[in-house]
Coordinates of C-alpha atoms in Angstrom, one line a residue:
X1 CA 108.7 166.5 -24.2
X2 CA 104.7 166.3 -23.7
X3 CA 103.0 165.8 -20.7
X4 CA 102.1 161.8 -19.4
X5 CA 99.1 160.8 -20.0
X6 CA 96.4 161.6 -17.2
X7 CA 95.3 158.1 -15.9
X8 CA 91.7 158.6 -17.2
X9 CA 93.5 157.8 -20.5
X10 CA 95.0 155.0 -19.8
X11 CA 94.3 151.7 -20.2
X12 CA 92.3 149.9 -18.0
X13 CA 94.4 148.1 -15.2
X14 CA 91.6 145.5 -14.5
X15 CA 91.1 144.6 -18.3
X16 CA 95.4 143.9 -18.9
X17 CA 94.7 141.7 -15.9
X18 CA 91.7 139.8 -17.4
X19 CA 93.6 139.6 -20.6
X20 CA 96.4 137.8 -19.1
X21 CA 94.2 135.3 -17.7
X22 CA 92.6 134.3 -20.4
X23 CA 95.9 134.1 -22.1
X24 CA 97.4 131.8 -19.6
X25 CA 95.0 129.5 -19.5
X26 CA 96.6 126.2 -21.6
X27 CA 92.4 125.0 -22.1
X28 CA 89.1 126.8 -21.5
X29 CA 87.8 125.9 -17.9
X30 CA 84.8 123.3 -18.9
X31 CA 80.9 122.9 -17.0
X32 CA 81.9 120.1 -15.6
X33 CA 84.9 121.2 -14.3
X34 CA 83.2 124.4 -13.0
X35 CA 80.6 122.1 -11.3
X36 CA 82.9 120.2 -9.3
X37 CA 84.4 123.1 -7.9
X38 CA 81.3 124.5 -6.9
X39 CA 80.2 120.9 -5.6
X40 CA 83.7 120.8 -3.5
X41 CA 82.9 124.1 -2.1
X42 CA 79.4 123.2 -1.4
X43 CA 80.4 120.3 0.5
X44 CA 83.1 121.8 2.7
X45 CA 81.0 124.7 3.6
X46 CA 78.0 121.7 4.4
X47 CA 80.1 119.6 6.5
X48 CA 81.6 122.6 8.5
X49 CA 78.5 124.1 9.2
X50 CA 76.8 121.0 10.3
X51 CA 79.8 120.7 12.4
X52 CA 79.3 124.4 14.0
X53 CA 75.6 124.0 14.2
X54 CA 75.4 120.9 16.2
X55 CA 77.8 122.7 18.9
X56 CA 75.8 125.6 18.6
X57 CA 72.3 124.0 18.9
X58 CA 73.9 121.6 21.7
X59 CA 74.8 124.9 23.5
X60 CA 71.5 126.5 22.7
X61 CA 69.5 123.6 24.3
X62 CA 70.7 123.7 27.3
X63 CA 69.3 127.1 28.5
X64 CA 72.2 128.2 30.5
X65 CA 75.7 128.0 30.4
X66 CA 77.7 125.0 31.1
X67 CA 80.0 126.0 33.2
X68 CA 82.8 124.3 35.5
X69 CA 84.8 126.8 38.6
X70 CA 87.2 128.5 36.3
X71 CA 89.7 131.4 37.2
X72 CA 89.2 132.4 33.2
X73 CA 86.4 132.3 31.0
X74 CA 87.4 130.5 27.7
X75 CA 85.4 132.3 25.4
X76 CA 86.9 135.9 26.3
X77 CA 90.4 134.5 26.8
X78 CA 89.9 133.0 23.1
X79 CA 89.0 136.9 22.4
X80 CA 92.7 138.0 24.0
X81 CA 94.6 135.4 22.3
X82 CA 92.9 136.2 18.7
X83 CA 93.8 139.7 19.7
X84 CA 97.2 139.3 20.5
X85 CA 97.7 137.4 17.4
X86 CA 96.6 140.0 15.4
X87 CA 98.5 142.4 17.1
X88 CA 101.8 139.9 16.4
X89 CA 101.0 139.6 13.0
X90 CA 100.7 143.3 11.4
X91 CA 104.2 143.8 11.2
X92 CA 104.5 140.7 8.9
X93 CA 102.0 141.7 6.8
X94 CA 103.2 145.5 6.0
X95 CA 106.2 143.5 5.2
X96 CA 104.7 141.5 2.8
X97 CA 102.9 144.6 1.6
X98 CA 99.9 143.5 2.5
X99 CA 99.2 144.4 -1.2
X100 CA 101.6 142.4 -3.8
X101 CA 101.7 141.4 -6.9
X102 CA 103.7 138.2 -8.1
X103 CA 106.9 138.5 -9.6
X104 CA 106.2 138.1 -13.0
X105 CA 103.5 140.3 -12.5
X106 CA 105.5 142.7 -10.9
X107 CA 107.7 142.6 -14.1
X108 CA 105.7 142.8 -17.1
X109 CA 102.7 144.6 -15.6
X110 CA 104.4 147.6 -14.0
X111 CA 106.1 148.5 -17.0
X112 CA 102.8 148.6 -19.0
X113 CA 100.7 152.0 -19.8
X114 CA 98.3 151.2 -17.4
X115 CA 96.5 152.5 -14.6
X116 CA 97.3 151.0 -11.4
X117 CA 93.9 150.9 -9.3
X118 CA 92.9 148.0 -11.5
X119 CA 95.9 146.0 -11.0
X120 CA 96.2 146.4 -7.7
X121 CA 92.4 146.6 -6.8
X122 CA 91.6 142.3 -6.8
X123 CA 94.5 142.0 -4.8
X124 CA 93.4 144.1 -1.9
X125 CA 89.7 142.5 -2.7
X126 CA 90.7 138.7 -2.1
X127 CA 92.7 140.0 1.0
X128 CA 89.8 141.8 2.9
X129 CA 87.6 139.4 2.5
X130 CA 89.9 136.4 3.1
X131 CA 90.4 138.4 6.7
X132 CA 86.3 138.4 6.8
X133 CA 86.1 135.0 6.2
X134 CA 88.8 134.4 9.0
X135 CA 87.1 136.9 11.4
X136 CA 83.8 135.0 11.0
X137 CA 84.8 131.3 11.3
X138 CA 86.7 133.1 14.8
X139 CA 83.7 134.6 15.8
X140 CA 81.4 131.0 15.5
X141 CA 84.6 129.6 17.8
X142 CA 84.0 132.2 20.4
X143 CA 80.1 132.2 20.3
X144 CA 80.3 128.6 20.6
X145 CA 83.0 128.8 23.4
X146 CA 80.6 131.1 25.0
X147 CA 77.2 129.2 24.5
X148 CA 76.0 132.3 22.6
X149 CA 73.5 130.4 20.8
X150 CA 72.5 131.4 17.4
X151 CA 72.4 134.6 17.9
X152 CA 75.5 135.3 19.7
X153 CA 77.0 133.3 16.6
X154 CA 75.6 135.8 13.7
X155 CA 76.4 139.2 16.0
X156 CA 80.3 137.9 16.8
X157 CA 80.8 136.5 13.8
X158 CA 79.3 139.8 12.2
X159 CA 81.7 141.8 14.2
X160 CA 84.6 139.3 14.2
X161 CA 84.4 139.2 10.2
X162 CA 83.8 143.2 10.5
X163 CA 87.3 144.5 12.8
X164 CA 89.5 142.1 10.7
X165 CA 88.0 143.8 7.8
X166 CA 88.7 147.1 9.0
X167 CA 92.4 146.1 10.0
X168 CA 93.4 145.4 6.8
X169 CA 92.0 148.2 5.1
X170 CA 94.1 150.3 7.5
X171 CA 97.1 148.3 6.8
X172 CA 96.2 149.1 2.4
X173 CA 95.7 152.8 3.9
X174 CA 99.2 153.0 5.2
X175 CA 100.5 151.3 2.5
X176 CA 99.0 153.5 0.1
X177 CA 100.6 156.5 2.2
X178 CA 103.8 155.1 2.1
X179 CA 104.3 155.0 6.4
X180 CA 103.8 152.9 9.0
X181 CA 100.9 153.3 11.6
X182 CA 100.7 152.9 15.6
X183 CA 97.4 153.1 15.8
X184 CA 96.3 149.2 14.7
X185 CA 99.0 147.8 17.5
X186 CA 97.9 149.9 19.8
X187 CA 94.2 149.1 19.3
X188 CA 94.5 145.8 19.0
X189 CA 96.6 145.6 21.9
X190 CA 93.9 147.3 23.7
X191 CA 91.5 144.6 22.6
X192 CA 93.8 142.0 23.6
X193 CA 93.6 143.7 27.2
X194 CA 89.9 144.2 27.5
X195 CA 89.3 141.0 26.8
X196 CA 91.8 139.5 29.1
X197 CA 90.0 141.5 32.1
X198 CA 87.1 140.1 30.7
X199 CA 88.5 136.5 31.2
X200 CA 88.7 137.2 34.7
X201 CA 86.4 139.7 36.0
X202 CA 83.1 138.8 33.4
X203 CA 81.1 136.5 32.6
X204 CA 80.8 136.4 28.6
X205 CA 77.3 138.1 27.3
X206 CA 74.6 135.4 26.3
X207 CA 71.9 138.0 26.8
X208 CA 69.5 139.2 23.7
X209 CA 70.7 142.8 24.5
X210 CA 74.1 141.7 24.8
X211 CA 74.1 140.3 21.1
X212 CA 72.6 143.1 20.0
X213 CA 75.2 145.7 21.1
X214 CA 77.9 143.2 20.2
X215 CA 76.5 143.2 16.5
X216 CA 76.0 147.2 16.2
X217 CA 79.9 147.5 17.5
X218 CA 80.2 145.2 14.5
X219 CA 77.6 147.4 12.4
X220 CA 79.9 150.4 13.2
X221 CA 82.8 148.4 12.0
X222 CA 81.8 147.5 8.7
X223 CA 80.6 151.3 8.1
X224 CA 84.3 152.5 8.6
X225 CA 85.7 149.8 6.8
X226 CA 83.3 150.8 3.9
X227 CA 84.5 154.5 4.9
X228 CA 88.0 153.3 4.2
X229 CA 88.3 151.5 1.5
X230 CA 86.6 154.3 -0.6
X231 CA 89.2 156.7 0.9
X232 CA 91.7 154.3 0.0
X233 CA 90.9 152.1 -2.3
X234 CA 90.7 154.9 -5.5
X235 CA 94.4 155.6 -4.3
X236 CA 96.2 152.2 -4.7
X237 CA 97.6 153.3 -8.4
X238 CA 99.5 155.9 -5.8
X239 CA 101.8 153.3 -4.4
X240 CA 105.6 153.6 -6.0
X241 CA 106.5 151.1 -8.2
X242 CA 109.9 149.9 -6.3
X243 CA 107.6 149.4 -3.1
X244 CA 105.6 147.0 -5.6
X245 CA 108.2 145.4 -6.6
X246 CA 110.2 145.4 -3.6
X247 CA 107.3 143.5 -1.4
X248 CA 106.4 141.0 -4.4
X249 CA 110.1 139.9 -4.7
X250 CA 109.9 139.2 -0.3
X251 CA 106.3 138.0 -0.7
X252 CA 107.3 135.4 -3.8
X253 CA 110.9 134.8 -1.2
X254 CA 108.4 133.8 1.8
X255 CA 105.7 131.5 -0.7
X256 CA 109.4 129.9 -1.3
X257 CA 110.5 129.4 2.1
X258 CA 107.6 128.3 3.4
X259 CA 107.0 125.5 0.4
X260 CA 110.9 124.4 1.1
X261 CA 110.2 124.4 5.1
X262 CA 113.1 126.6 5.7
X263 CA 111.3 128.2 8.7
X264 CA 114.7 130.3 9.5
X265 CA 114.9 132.1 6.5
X266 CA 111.4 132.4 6.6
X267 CA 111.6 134.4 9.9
X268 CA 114.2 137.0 8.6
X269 CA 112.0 137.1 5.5
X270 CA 108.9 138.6 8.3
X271 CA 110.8 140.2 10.6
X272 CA 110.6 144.2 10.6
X273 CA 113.9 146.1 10.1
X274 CA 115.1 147.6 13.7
X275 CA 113.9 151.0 14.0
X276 CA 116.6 153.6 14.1
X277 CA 118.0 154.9 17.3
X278 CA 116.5 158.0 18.5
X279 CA 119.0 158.9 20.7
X280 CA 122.3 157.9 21.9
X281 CA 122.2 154.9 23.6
X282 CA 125.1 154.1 26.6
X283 CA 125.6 151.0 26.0
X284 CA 125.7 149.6 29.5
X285 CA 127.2 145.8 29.0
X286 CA 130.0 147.4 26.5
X287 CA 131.0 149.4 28.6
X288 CA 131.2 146.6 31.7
X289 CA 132.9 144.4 29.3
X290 CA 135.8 147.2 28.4
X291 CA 137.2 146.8 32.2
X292 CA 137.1 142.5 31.4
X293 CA 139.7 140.4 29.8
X294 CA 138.9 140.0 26.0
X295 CA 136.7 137.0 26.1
X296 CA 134.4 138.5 28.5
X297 CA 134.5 142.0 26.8
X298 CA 133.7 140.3 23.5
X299 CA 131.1 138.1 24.6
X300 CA 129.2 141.2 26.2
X301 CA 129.4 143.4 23.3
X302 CA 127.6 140.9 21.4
X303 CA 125.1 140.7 23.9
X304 CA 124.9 144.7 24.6
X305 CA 124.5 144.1 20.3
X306 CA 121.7 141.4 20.4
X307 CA 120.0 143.5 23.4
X308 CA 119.9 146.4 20.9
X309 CA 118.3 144.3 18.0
X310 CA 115.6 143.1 20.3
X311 CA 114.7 147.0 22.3
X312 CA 114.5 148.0 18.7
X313 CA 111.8 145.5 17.4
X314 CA 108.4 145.8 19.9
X315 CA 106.9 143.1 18.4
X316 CA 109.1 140.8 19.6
X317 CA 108.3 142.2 23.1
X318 CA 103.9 141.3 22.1
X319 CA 104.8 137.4 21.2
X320 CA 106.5 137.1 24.2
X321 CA 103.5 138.1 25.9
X322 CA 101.6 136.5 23.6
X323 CA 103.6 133.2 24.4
X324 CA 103.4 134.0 28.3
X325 CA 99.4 134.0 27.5
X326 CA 99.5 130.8 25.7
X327 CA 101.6 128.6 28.2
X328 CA 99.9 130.4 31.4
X329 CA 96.3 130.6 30.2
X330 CA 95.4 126.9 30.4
X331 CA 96.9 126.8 34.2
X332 CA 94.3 129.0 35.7
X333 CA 91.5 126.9 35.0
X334 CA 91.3 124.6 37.1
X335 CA 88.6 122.0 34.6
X336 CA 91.7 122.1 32.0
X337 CA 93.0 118.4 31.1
X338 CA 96.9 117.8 31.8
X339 CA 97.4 116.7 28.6
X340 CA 96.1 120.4 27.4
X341 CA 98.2 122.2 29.8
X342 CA 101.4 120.3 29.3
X343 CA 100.9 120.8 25.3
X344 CA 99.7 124.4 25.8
X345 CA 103.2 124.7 28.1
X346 CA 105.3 123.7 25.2
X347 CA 104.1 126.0 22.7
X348 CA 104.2 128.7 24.9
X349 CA 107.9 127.9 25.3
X350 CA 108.2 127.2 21.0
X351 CA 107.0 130.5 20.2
X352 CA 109.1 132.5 23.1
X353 CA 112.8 130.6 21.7
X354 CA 111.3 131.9 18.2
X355 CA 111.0 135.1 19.1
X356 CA 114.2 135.4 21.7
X357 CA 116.4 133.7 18.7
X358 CA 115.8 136.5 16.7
X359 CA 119.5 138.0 17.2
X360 CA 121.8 134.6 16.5
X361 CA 119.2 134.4 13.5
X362 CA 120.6 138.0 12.1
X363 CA 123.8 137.4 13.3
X364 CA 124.3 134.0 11.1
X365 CA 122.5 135.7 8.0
X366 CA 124.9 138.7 8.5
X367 CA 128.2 137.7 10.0
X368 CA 130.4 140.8 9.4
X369 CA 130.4 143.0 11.8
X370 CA 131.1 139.9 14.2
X371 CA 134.3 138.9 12.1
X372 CA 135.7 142.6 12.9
X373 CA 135.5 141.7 16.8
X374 CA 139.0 140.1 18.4
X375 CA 137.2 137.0 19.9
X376 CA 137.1 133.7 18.9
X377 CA 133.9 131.5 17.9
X378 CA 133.5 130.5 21.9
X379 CA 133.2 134.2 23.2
X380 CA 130.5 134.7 19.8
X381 CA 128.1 132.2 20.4
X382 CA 128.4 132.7 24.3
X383 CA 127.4 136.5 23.6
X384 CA 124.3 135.4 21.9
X385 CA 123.6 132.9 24.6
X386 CA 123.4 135.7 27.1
X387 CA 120.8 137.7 25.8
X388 CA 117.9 134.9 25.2
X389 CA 119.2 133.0 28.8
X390 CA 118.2 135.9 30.8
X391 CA 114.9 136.7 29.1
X392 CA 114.1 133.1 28.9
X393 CA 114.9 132.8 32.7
X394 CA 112.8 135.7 33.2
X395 CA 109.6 134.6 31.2
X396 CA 110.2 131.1 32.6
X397 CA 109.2 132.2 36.7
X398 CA 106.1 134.6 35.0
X399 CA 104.4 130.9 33.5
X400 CA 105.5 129.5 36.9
X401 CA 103.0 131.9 38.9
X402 CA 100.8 129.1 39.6
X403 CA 102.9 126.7 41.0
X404 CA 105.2 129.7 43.1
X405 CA 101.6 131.4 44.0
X406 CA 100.2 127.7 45.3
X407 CA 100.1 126.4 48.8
X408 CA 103.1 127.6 50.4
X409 CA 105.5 124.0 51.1
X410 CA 108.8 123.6 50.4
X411 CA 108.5 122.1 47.0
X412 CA 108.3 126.2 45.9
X413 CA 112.0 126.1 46.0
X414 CA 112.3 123.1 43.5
X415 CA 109.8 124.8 41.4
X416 CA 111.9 127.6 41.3
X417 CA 115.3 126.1 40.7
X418 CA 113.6 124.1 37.9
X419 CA 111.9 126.6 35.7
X420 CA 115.6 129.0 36.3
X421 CA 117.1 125.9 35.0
X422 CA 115.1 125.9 32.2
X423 CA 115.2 129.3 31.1
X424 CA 118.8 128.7 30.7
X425 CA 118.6 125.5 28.8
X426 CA 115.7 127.6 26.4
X427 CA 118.6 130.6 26.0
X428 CA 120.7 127.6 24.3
X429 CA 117.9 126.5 22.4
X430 CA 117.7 130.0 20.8
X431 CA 121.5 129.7 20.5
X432 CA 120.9 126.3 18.5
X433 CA 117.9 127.5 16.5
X434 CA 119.7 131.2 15.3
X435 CA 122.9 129.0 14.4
X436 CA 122.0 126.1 13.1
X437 CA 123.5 124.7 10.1
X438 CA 121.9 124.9 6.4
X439 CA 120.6 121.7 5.3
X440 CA 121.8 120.1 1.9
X441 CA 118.4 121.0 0.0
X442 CA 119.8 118.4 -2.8
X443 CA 120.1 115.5 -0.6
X444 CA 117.9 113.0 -2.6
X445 CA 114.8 111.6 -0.8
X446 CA 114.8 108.4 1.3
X447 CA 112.2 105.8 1.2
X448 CA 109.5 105.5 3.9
X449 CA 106.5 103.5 4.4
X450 CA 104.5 107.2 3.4
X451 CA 106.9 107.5 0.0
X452 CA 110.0 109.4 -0.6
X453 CA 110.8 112.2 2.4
X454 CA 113.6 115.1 2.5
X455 CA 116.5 114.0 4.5
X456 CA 116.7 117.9 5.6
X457 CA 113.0 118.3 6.4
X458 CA 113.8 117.5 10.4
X459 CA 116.4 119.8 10.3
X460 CA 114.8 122.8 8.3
X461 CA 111.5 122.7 10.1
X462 CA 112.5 121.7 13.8
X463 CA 116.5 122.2 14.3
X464 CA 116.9 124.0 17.2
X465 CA 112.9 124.3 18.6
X466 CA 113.8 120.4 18.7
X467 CA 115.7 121.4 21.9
X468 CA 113.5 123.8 23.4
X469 CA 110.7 121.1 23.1
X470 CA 113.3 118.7 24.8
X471 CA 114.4 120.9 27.5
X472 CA 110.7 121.8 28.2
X473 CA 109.9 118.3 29.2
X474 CA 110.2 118.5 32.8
X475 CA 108.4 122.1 33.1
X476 CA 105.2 120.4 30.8
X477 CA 105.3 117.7 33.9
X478 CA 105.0 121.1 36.1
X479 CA 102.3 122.4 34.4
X480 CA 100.6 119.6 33.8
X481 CA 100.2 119.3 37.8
X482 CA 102.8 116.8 38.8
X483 CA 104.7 117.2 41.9
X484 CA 107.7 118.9 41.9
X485 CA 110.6 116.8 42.5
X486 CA 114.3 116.3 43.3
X487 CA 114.2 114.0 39.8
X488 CA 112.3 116.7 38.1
X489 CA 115.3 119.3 39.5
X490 CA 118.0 116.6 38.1
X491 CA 116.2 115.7 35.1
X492 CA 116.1 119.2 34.2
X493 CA 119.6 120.0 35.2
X494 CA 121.0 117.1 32.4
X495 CA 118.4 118.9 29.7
X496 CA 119.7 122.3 30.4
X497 CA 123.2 120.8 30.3
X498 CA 123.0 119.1 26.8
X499 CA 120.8 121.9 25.5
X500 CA 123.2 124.2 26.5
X501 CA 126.6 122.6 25.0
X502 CA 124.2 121.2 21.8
X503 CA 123.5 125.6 21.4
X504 CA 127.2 126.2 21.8
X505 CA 128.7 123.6 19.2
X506 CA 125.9 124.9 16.7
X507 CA 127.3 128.4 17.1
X508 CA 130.9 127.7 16.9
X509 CA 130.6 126.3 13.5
X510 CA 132.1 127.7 10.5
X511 CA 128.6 129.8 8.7

């Protein structure tokens, strides 16, 4: 048998890709229609910069800072919650690859003689500088947040456009080597720290020599992103096929999830594999539950099982700091509009139910193991209610500091019976949002004044966050500023109720 040929013999990866395109074009792309793309680019790029500029020169004018009392400064905290994003958002995209090719790529390419660093090579292209692009537009949002002027706008945007660069060239790098890396959590984690100290304890740089340090941090970032794409970039053809094809099939799944609005399937799709145990682990509730009657034994081995799933997945522990963040954030400064706070409140509370229903949403996706357990559908889906109840009741009194911290009265006691409430009614809104039902995807459409709509698009998109928003109502009131009240406490009490029972009848049914 001879020897493979060395890839400097092979055919050129980037000219099979050109090929196809040319190929799969039904009609050659005309001037005109060349000229009204680059006239629609033109004039969203225009109308966005005019947009930026006039905050930015409105900023610039005034000579200082406008600036009311606040507890936070926006511009860093906007830093922290960028950060913390990020830091939410890496596992995702190792999952998705971050380099991928479509699925009928995937297919006919791979199979091909051909070297690999040309196929691959655009890919990884359009995805650094589509995290530039992102990292600069942020940057102009901070700067102008800030009143940095002009240029505070070029030297954050710069460096903004610069460290997302650099993230996803590390993310390509550890694909390329085939493991997963700490070090872009950790960092970005840091970031997300920094700039949350920031927040409180600094004012944010508007100074000359503050822009120029901020844009040679940014100047050293784009130098080892430049480092590390020519480390890594020659070395794409070295990623295994199956990897390739393995990521395009869950990238081309997620493109397919999101365009049907199935936003459950679409979470499994993201969510990282737990990571395997270490160690022996002594399974505390289990072995409470084994000196229990058989409901209660059942119930907490699901939960000691859903507490498992959850220690094992440490991103899920970052958005729910990252949805603490979001719902507290707006509260400490005091020149924040109600309206703002009660809205930032509720997505604070959407994104922790997400992240808390991760368990059920495994659990109805892989029912198996829970069919081997003597328990009945009750004792099931109050296992998984345990679990998201307790962390929900917990992260419910941390967004309450403000109102438990204020002027000692003896409201303090209603807020804290209404936000314990709460967490509990947000566990069975996890419950409801893990166990939900499919929707009939071939319903036909109904008629509406806007054209034909999905009968299932309510219940893919916001079946079970529905009742998290519901049961959130009287806490937005909270945060908002109103006074805490007996009706609040009642209100609350009914929400959790219904929430609760809604959670538990979702869960009982047959998957």
């Amino acid at each position: 048998m001879s020897d493979p040929p060395s890839p400097a013999g092979l055919p050129d990866g980037a000219a099979v890709r050109r090929w196809a395109r040319r190929q799969s074009r039904k009609e050659p792309v005309g001037t005109w229609k060349i000229l009204d793309r680059i006239y629609t680019v033109l004039i969203s790029v225009l109308v966005g910069g005019a947009l930026v500029a006039h905050q930015l020169s409105t900023l610039s004018a005034l000579g200082e800072r406008r600036r009311l009392d606040l507890s936070l400064d926006p511009a860093w905290m906007a830093v922290s919650v960028v950060a913390a994003v990020a830091v939410c958002a890496i596992r995702p995209l190792m999952r998705l690859g971050p380099v991928c090719l479509r699925p009928h790529e995937a297919t006919w390419w791979l199979a091909l003689p051909v070297e690999r660093v040309g196929l691959l090579r655009p890919v990884a292209l359009v995805l650094i500088a589509l995290a530039a692009c992102a990292g600069a537009l942020i940057g102009l949002v901070v700067s102008a947040l800030g009143a940095a002027g002009w240029g505070g706008a070029l030297a954050w945007g710069a460096a903004m456009a610069a460290g997302a660069a650099l993230l996803v060239i590390t993310l390509i790098g550890a694909q390329v080597e085939g493991r997963t890396r700490r070090a872009p959590e950790l960092v970005t984690a840091s970031a997300a720290g920094l700039a949350l100290v920031g927040a409180v304890a600094l004012p944010f740089p508007t100074s000359a020599a503050a822009h120029a340090v901020t844009g040679a941090v940014g100047a050293a970032m784009a130098l080892a992103a430049v480092a590390a794409w020519r480390r890594h970039g020659p070395r794409l053809g070295e990623v295994h096929d199956a990897v390739l094809v393995e990521v395009s099939l869950r990238a081309h799944s997620a493109r397919v999830s999101s365009q049907s609005l199935d936003t459950r399937a679409l979470g499994r799709l993201l969510s990282p594999e737990p990571r395997l145990p270490g160690r022996p682990c002594s399974l505390p509730l289990a072995a409470v539950g084994a000196v229990l009657p058989r409901p209660f034994a059942v119930a907490l081995a699901v939960a000691q099982a859903d507490l498992l799933v959850l220690a094992r997945q440490p991103q899920r522990w970052w958005r729910l700091v990252l949805s603490a963040i979001i719902a507290l954030g707006l509260q400490l400064v005091p020149g924040a509009g109600a309206l703002a706070m009660a809205g930032a409140h509720v997505v604070g509370v959407w994104l922790a139910v997400l992240t808390v229903a991760e368990p059920a949403r495994r659990a109805w996706f892989d029912p198996g193991p829970e069919e081997q357990l003597p328990g009945g559908s009750t004792a099931l889906s109050a296992g998984h209610l345990l679990v998201p109840t307790a962390l929900m009741s917990a992260w419910s009194l941390v967004v309450a500091l403000p109102q438990l911290l204020g002027p000692s009265d003896a409201r303090t006691g209603l807020v804290l019976a209404t936000m314990i409430l709460a967490g509990l009614g947000w566990g069975g809104a996890a419950l409801r949002a893990g166990m939900r039902p499919m929707p009939d995807f071939f319903e036909p459409p109904m008629p509406s004044p806007v054209g034909p709509v999905a009968p299932w698009l309510g219940q893919a998109v916001v079946a079970g966050y529905d009742a998290a928003v519901l049961c959130a109502a009287p806490t937005a009131l909270l945060a908002a500023g109103v006074t805490p009240s007996w009706l609040l406490l009642g209100l609350q009490a009914v929400l959790t109720a219904l929430v609760i029972a809604w959670g538990m009848s979702d869960g009982s049914l047959e998957r």
